[in-house]
XYZ file of C-alpha atoms in Angstrom:
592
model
C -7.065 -90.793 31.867
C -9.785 -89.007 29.601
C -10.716 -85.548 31.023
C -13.594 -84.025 31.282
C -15.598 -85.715 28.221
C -18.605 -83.693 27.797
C -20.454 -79.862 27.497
C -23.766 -79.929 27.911
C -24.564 -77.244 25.861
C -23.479 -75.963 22.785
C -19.830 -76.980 23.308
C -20.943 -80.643 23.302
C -18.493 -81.825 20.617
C -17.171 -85.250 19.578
C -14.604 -85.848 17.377
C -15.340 -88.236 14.518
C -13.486 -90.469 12.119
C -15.722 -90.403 8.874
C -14.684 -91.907 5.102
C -16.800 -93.134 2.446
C -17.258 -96.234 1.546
C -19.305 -95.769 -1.220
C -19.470 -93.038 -3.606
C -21.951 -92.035 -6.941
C -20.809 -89.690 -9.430
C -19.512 -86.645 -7.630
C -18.885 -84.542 -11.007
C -21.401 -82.379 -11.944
C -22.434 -80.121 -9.252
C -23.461 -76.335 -9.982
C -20.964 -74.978 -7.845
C -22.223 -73.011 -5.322
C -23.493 -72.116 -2.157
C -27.581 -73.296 -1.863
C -29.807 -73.037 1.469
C -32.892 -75.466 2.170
C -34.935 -76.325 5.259
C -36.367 -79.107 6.891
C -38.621 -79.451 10.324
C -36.928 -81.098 13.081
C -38.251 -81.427 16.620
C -39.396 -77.828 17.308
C -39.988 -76.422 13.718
C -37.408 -75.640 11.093
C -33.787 -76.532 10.601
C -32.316 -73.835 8.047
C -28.454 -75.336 6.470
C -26.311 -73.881 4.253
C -24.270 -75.814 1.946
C -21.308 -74.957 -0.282
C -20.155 -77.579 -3.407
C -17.831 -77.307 -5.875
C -17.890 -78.948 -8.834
C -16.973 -82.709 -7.413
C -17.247 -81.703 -3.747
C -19.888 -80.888 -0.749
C -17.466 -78.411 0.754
C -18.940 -77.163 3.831
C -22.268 -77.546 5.524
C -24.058 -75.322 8.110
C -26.911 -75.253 10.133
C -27.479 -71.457 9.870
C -30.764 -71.230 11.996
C -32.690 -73.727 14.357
C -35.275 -73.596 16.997
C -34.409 -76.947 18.604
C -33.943 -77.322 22.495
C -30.287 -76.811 23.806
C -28.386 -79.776 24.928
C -31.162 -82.169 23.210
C -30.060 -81.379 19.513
C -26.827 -79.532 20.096
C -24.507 -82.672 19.218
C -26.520 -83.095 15.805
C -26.040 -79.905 14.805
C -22.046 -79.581 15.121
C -21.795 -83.227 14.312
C -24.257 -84.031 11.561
C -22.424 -81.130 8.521
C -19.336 -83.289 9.770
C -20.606 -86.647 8.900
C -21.551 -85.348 5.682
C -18.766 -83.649 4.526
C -16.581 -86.165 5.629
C -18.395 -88.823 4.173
C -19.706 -86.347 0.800
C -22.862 -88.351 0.844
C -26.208 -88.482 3.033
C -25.793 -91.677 4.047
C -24.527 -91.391 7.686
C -25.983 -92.451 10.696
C -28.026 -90.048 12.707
C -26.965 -88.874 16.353
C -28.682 -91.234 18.939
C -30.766 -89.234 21.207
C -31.272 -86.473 18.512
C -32.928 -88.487 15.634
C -35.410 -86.327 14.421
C -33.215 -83.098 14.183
C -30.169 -85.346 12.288
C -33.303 -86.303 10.061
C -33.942 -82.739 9.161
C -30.372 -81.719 8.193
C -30.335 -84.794 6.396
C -33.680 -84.023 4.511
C -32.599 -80.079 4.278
C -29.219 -81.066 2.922
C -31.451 -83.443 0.225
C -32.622 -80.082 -1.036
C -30.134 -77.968 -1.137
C -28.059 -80.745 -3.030
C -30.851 -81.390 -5.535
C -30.729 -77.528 -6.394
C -26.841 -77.871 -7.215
C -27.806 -80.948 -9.538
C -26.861 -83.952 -7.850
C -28.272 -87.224 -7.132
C -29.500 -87.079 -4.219
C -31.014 -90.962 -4.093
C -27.628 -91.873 -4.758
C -26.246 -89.437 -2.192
C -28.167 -91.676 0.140
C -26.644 -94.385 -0.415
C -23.227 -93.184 0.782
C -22.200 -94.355 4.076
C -19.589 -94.232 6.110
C -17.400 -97.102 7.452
C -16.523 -98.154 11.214
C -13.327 -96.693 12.593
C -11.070 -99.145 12.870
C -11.408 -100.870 16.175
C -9.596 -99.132 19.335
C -7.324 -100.838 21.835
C -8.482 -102.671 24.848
C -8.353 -100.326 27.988
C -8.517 -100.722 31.589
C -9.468 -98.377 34.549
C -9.651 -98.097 38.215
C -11.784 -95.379 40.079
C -13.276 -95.590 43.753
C -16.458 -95.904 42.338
C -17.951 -96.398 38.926
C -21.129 -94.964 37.549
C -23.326 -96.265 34.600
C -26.050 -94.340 33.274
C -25.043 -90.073 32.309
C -28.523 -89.359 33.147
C -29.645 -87.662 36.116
C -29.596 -90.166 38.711
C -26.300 -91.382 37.382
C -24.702 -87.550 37.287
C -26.534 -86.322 41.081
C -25.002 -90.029 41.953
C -21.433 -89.237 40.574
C -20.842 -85.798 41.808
C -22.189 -86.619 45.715
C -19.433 -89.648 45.747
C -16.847 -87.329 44.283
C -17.839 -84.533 47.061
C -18.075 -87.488 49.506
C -13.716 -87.833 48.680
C -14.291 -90.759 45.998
C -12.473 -91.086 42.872
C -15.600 -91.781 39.769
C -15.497 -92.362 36.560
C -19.048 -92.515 34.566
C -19.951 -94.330 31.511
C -22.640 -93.546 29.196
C -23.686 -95.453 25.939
C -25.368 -93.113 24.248
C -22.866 -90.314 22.515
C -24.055 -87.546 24.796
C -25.501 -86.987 28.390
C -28.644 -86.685 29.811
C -31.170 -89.909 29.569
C -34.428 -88.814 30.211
C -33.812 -86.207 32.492
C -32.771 -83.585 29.635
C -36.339 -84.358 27.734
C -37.762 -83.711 30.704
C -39.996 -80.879 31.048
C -37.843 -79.657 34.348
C -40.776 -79.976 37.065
C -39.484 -81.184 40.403
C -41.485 -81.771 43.216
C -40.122 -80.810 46.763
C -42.258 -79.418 49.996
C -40.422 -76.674 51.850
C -41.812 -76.900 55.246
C -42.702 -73.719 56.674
C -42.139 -71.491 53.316
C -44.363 -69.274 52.382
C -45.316 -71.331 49.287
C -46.227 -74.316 51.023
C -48.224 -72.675 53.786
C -50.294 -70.571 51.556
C -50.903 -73.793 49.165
C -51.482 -76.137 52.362
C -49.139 -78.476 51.225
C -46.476 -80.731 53.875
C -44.203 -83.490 53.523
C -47.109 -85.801 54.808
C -49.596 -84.577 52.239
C -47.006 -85.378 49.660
C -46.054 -88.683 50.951
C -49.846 -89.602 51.379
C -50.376 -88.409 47.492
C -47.360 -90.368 46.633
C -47.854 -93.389 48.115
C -52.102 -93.881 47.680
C -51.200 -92.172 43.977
C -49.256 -95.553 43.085
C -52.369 -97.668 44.639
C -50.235 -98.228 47.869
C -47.728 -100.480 45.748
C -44.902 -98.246 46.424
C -42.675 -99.504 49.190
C -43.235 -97.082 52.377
C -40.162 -96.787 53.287
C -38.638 -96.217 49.686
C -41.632 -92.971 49.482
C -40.629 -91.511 52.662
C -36.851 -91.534 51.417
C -38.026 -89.779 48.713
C -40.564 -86.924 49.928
C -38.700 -86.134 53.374
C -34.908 -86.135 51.441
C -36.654 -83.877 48.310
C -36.260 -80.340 50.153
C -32.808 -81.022 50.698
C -32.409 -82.053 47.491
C -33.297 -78.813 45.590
C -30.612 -76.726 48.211
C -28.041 -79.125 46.866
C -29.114 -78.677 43.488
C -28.852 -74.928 44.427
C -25.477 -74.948 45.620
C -24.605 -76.426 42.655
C -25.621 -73.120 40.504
C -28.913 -74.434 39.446
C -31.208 -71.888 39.843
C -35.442 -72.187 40.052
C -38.037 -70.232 39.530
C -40.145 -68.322 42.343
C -42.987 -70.600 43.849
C -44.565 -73.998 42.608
C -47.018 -75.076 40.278
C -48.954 -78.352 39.675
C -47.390 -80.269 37.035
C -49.579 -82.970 35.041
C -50.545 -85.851 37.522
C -48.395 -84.005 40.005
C -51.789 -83.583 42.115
C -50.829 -80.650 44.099
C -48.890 -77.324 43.092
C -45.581 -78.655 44.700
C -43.371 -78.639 41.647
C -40.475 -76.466 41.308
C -39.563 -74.753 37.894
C -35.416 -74.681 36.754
C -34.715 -71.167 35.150
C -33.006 -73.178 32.170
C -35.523 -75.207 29.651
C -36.251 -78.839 30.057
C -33.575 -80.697 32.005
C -30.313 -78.753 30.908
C -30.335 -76.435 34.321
C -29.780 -80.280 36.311
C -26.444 -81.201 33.587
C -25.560 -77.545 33.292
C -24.851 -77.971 36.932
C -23.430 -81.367 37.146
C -21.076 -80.237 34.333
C -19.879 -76.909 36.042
C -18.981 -79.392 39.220
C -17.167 -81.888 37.159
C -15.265 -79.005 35.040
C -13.889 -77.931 38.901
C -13.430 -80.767 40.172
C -10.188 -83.881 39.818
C -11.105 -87.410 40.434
C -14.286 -87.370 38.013
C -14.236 -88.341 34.872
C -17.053 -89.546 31.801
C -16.948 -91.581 29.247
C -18.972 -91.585 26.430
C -20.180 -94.200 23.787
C -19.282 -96.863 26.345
C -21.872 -99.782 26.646
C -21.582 -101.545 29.832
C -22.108 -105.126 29.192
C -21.821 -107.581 32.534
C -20.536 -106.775 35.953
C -17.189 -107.962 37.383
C -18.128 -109.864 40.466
C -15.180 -111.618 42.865
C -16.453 -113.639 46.140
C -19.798 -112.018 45.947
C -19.497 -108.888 45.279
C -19.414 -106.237 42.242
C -16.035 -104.936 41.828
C -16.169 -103.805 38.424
C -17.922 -103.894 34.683
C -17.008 -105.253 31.642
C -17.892 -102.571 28.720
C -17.451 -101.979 25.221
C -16.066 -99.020 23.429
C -17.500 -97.708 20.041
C -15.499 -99.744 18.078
C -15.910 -102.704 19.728
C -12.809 -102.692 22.025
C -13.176 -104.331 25.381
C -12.945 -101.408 28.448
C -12.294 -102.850 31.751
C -13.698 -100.644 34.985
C -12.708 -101.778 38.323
C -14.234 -100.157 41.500
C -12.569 -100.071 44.625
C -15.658 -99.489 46.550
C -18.625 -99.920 44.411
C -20.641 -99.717 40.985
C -24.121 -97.552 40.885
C -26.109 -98.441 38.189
C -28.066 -95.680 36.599
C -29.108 -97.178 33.396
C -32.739 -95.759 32.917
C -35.651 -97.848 32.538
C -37.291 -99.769 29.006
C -39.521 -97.284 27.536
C -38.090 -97.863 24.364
C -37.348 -101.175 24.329
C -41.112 -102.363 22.851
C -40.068 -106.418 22.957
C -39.861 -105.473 27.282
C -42.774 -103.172 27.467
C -44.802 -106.505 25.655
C -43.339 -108.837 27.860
C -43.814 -107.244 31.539
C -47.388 -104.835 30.319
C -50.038 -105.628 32.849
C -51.592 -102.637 32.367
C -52.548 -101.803 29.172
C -54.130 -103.583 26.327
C -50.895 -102.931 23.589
C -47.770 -101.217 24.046
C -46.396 -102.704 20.543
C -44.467 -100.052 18.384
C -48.082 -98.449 17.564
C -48.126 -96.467 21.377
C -44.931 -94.043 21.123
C -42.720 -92.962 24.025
C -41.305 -89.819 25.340
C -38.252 -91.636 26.116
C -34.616 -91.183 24.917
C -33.467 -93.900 22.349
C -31.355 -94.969 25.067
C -34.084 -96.544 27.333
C -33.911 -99.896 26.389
C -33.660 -102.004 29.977
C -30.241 -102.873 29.269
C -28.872 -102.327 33.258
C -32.480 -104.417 34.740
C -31.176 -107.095 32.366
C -27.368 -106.617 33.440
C -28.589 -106.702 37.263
C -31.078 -109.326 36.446
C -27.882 -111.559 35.842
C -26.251 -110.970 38.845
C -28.780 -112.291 41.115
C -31.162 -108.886 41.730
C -34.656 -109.212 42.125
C -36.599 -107.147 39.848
C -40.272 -105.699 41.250
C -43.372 -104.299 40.107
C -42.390 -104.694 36.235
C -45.628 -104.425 34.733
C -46.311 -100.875 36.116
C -45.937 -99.555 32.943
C -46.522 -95.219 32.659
C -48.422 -94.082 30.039
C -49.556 -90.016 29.690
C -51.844 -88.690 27.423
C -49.131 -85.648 26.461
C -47.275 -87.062 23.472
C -46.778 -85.738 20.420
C -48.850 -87.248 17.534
C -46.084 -87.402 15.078
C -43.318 -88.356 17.170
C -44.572 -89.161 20.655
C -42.493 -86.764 22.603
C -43.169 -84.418 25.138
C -42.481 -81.603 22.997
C -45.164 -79.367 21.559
C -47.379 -79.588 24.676
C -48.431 -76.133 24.977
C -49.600 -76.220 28.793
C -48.052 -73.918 31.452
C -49.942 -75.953 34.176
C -52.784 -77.856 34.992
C -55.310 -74.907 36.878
C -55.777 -73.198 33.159
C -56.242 -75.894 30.746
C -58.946 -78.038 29.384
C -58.953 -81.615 27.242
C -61.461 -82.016 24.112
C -61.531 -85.144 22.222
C -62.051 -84.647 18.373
C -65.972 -83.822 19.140
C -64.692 -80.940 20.958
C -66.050 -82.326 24.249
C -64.773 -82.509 27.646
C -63.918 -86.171 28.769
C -61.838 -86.656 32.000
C -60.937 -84.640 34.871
C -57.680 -82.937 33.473
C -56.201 -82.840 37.148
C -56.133 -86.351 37.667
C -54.063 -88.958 37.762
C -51.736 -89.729 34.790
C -53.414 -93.341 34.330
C -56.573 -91.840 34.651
C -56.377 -89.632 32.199
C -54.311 -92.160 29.757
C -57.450 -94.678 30.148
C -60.103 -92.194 29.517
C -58.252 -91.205 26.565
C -57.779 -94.427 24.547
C -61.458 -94.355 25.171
C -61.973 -91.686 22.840
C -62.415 -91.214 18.854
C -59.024 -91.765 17.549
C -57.239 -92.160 21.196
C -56.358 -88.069 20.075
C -57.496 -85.138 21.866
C -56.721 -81.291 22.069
C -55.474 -79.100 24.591
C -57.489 -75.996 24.897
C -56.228 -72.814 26.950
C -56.039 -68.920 26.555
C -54.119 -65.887 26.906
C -54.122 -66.087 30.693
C -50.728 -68.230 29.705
C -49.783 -66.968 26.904
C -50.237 -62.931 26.894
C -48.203 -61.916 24.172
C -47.349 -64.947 22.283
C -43.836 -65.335 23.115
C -43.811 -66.849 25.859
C -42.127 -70.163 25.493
C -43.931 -73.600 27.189
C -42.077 -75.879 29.449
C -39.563 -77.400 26.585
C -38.571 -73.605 25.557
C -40.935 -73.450 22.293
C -43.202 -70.285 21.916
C -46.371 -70.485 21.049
C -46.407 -67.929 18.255
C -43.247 -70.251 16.805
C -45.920 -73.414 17.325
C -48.474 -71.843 15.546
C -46.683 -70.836 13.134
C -45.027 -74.179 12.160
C -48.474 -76.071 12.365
C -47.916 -77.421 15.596
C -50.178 -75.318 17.763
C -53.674 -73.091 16.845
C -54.588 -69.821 17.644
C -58.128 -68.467 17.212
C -59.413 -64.782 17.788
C -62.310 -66.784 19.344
C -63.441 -70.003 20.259
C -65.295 -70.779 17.334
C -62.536 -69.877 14.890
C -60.363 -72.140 16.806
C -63.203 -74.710 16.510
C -62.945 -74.217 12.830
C -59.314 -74.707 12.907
C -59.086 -77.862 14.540
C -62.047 -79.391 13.295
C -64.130 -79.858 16.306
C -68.058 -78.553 16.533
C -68.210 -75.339 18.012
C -71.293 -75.495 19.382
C -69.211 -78.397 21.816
C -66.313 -76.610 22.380
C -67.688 -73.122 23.115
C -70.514 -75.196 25.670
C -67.027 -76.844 27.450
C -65.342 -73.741 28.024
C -68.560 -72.569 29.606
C -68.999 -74.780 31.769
C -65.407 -75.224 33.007
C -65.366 -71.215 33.395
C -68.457 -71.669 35.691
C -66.729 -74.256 37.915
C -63.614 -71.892 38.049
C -65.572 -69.044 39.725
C -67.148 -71.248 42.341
C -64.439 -73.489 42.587
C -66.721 -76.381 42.856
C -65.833 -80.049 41.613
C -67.617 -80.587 38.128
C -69.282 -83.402 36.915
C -65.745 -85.220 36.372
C -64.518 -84.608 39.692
C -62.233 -81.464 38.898
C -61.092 -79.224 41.639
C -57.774 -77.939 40.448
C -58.457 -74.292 39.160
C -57.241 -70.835 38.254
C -57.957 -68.581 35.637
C -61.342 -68.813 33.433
C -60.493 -69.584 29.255
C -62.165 -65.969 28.347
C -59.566 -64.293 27.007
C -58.774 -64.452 23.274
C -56.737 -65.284 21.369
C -57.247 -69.003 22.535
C -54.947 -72.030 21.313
C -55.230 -75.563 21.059
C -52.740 -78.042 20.729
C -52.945 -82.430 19.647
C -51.854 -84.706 22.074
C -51.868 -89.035 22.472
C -51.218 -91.613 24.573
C -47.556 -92.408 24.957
C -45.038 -94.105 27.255
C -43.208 -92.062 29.409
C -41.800 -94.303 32.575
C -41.611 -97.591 34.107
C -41.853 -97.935 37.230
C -40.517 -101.355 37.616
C -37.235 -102.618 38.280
C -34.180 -103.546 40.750
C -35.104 -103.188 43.966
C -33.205 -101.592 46.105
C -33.302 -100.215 50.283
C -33.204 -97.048 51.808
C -29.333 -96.834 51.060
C -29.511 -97.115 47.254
C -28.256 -100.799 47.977
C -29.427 -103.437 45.260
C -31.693 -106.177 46.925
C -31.019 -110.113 45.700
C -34.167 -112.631 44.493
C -32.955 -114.220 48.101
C -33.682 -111.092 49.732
C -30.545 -110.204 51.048
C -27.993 -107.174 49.665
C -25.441 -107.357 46.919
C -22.040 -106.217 48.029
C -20.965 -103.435 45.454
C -23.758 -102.718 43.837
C -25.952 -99.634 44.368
C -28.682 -98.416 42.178
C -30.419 -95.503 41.714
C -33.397 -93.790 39.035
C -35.581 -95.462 36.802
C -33.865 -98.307 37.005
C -35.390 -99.155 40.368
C -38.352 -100.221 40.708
C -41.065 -100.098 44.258
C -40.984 -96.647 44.564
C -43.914 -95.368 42.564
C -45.966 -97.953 42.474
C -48.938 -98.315 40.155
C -48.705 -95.004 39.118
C -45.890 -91.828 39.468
C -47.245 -88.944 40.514
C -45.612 -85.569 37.648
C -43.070 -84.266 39.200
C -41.922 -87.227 41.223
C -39.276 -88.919 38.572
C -36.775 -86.199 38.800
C -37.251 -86.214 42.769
C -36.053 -89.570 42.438
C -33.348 -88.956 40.747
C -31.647 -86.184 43.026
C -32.515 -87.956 46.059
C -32.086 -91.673 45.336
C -28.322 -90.441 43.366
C -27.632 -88.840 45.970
C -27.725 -91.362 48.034
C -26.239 -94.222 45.904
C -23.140 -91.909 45.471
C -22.767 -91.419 49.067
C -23.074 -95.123 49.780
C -20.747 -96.462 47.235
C -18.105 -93.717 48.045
C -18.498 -94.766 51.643
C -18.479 -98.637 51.361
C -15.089 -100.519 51.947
């Protein structure tokens, strides 16, 4: 059987099959060796190419700022492509679009400067591999979904004595978890850092459950806040390691997040892959597109799936099949269908979401009988990036020390409130575009890097972030009146040192915005989670339309639906995973 498929970080490799299909005059070139650059994700991707006079010899991306594990499999796969195919042609890396884009674009140049023809470079592609054999596998219990419900669910059944093998579509791990900006909220009872912020598991399951407009399922929230503690020691013993204290994460409503020492979500997969490199009995597939369960008197027992080149995979489970699959943020023709919510979610509103998150697994469970809840609860944020709609770029640290301006440079919503809350107010104003304003307080030398490992001085200086000496040069900067930004600063500061509620209802505080140099950053509305889904019970088990259990199948992330509610308070989605994985890998490994 395949071993040990994956590295999370820079070792994530894949071996490819590349030839061209197509191919313009490749005489010509000034042979050489050229260097160009193009901006990916988090500012510039620098390559290096070497032709001869009828060949692109070698590529190499020579320098890069983009996050770890996110972009790692475009940059060691995307100079392969190329060569192989000697034309820019080639698909991009699914989950890592925007950096494949840049070499792409950066190759382009550096091609154009050694004479070629680069439009017709373009037009090379590269042709299917030829189409594998069918295979067939058995495994106690059989994951789908590489993200971080489906990995926390993969590695409990394997510790719980079960044999697993995991499937993932895309061509690397991670789902949503590894664009996640790492916050993870969990009350240690007792610990210093919950007594001094007067925080419990009750206040968190009250915030929880009256945060999603009391939609949530009760007994679904308090699997969630009283198994969350518990959660993070696991993660601990693991290797994952966290940061001192808590802090309130946007929407999170209460400083009750935890920090991982590693950026974004690579601390959760660094783990899960350290586990899986030491353990037998656990194995991953990638590029493997489950496609319809197997189902024999009843119950799951397997899934059909397809390889990459279109050859039929087989996966029987002996005990059970946890499904893992993510939810539809990206899947636009779904967000139209089930929105209640909002008044568009066509292609115009962007997501934070991994290409992945399409609602395949809701539709796969949809067909075996499982009743799907709470659809239309549809998470929007006001944190995405105006070019691409990611998370990445947001130059908070946390919510105490930051304001929101809309284009007129005034203050508009309470910028500790809930994630809908702030989402509505902000379609309300000019544009639907506002800016992040903050100061020094976070940022005291510049290099500090924001919660998806991007400094600030590196932001500003690829014209992704502002930095003024004051608050009218920042004013200037941005293009907001500074008469209006300077007066919302002042009064925010004057809330901060009484700690009163202001005329929005603020009372999340910490530091004043008086100390220079001050930054701002652009921000939208984008779609970040749905809450909706299969429903499942307090053991992970999937729930039928006729409300009784489906034998074999477990489920577990965002996927599920009932847990959230109307709205999910930040902090809460990778909660859910660890706990709710947890528990769908210990209930498959355990059922007979």
């Amino acid at each position: 059987m395949m071993k040990k498929l994956f590295k999370v970080a820079l070792t994530l490799v894949l071996a490819f099959s590349l030839a061209a299909c197509s191919s313009p005059k490749t005489t010509g070139y000034k042979a050489g060796t050229y260097t160009a650059e193009a901006t990916g994700m988090n500012g510039p991707v620098k390559v290096e190419v070497t032709v001869t006079t009828d060949a692109i010899e070698k590529v190499v991306v020579t320098e890069h700022s983009e996050t770890p594990s996110i972009s790692d499999l475009a940059i060691s796969d995307m100079p392969v492509r190329i060569v192989d195919a000697q034309g820019l042609g080639v698909d991009t890396v699914s989950g890592a679009t925007i950096t494949s884009k840049a070499i792409l674009e950066a190759v382009g140049v550096a091609m154009k400067d050694a004479g070629a023809d680069v439009e017709a470079l373009k037009k090379v592609t590269s042709k299917v591999q030829e189409k594998e054999e069918d295979k067939e596998y058995t495994a106690d219990v059989v994951v789908i979904g590489a993200g971080g419900a489906g990995l926390a669910a993969a590695v409990t059944a394997n510790q719980e004595g079960a044999s697993v093998i995991v499937i993932e579509k895309m061509p690397k791990v991670g789902g949503n978890t590894i664009l996640a900006g790492g916050a993870l909220n969990a009350v240690d009872e007792g610990s210093e850092t919950a007594i001094a912020n007067k925080d419990s598991v009750e206040l968190h399951y009250t915030q929880t459950y009256e945060g999603g407009d009391k939609q949530g399922d009760q007994e679904l929230v308090r699997t969630l806040v009283t198994n969350a503690w518990d959660g993070v020691e696991w993660l601990q013993s693991l290797g994952m390691e966290f940061k001192e204290g808590t802090f309130t994460v946007l929407g999170g409503m209460w400083p009750r997040a935890h920090k991982p020492v590693e950026p974004v979500g690579t601390g959760f997969f660094n783990a899960y892959q350290n586990y899986i490199d030491s353990n037998e009995n656990i194995d991953l597939y990638l590029e493997v597109t489950a496609k319809e369960f197997i189902v024999e008197d009843g119950k799951v027992v397997g899934v059909i799936a397809e390889g990459k080149t279109g050859n039929k995979i087989t996966l029987h489970a002996n005990n059970g099949v946890v499904l893992a699959t993510g939810g539809f943020g990206q899947n636009v023709e779904m967000r139209q269908e089930y929105n209640t919510l909002w008044a568009n979610l066509d292609e115009s509103i962007k997501s934070t979401n991994h290409a992945g998150a399409t609602g395949d697994g809701i539709i796969m469970a949809e067909a075996v009988g499982a009743e799907l809840v709470q659809m239309g609860n549809i998470q929007l944020l006001p944190m995405g990036d105006p070019e691409t709609g990611s998370l990445s770029g947001n130059i908070e640290m946390g919510v105490e020390n930051r304001i929101f301006v809309n284009d007129e440079g005034n203050r508009f919503v309470d910028e500790g409130a809930r994630r809908d809350v702030m989402t509505t107010a902000l379609f309300e104003q000019p544009n639907s575009h506002m800016w992040v304003i903050l100061d020094s307080h976070d940022y005291p030398t510049g290099d500090e890097v924001n919660n998806f490992n991007e400094s600030i001085n590196q932001l500003v200086k690829d014209g992704r972030a502002f930095k003024g000496d004051t608050l009218e040069e920042l004013a200037e900067q941005i293009g907001v009146d500074p008469a209006n930004l300077v007066k919302a600063v002042e009064g925010f500061n004057t809330h901060v040192a009484d700690k009163s509620a202001d005329e929005f209802g603020r009372t999340l505080y910490q530091d004043p915005i008086d100390q220079g140099p001050y930054y701002a950053g652009a921000r939208i509305p984008t779609v970040h989670h749905t809450m909706g889904g299969v429903k499942i019970n307090t053991d992970a088990q999937v729930i039928s339309t006729t409300g009784d259990i489906i034998p074999g199948l477990y489920a577990a992330g965002e996927v599920t639906g009932g847990i959230h509610g109307a709205n999910r308070l930040g902090g809460n989605a990778l909660t859910d995973t660890v706990v709710f994985g947890r528990i769908a890998g210990a209930s498959a490994a355990q059922a007979k």
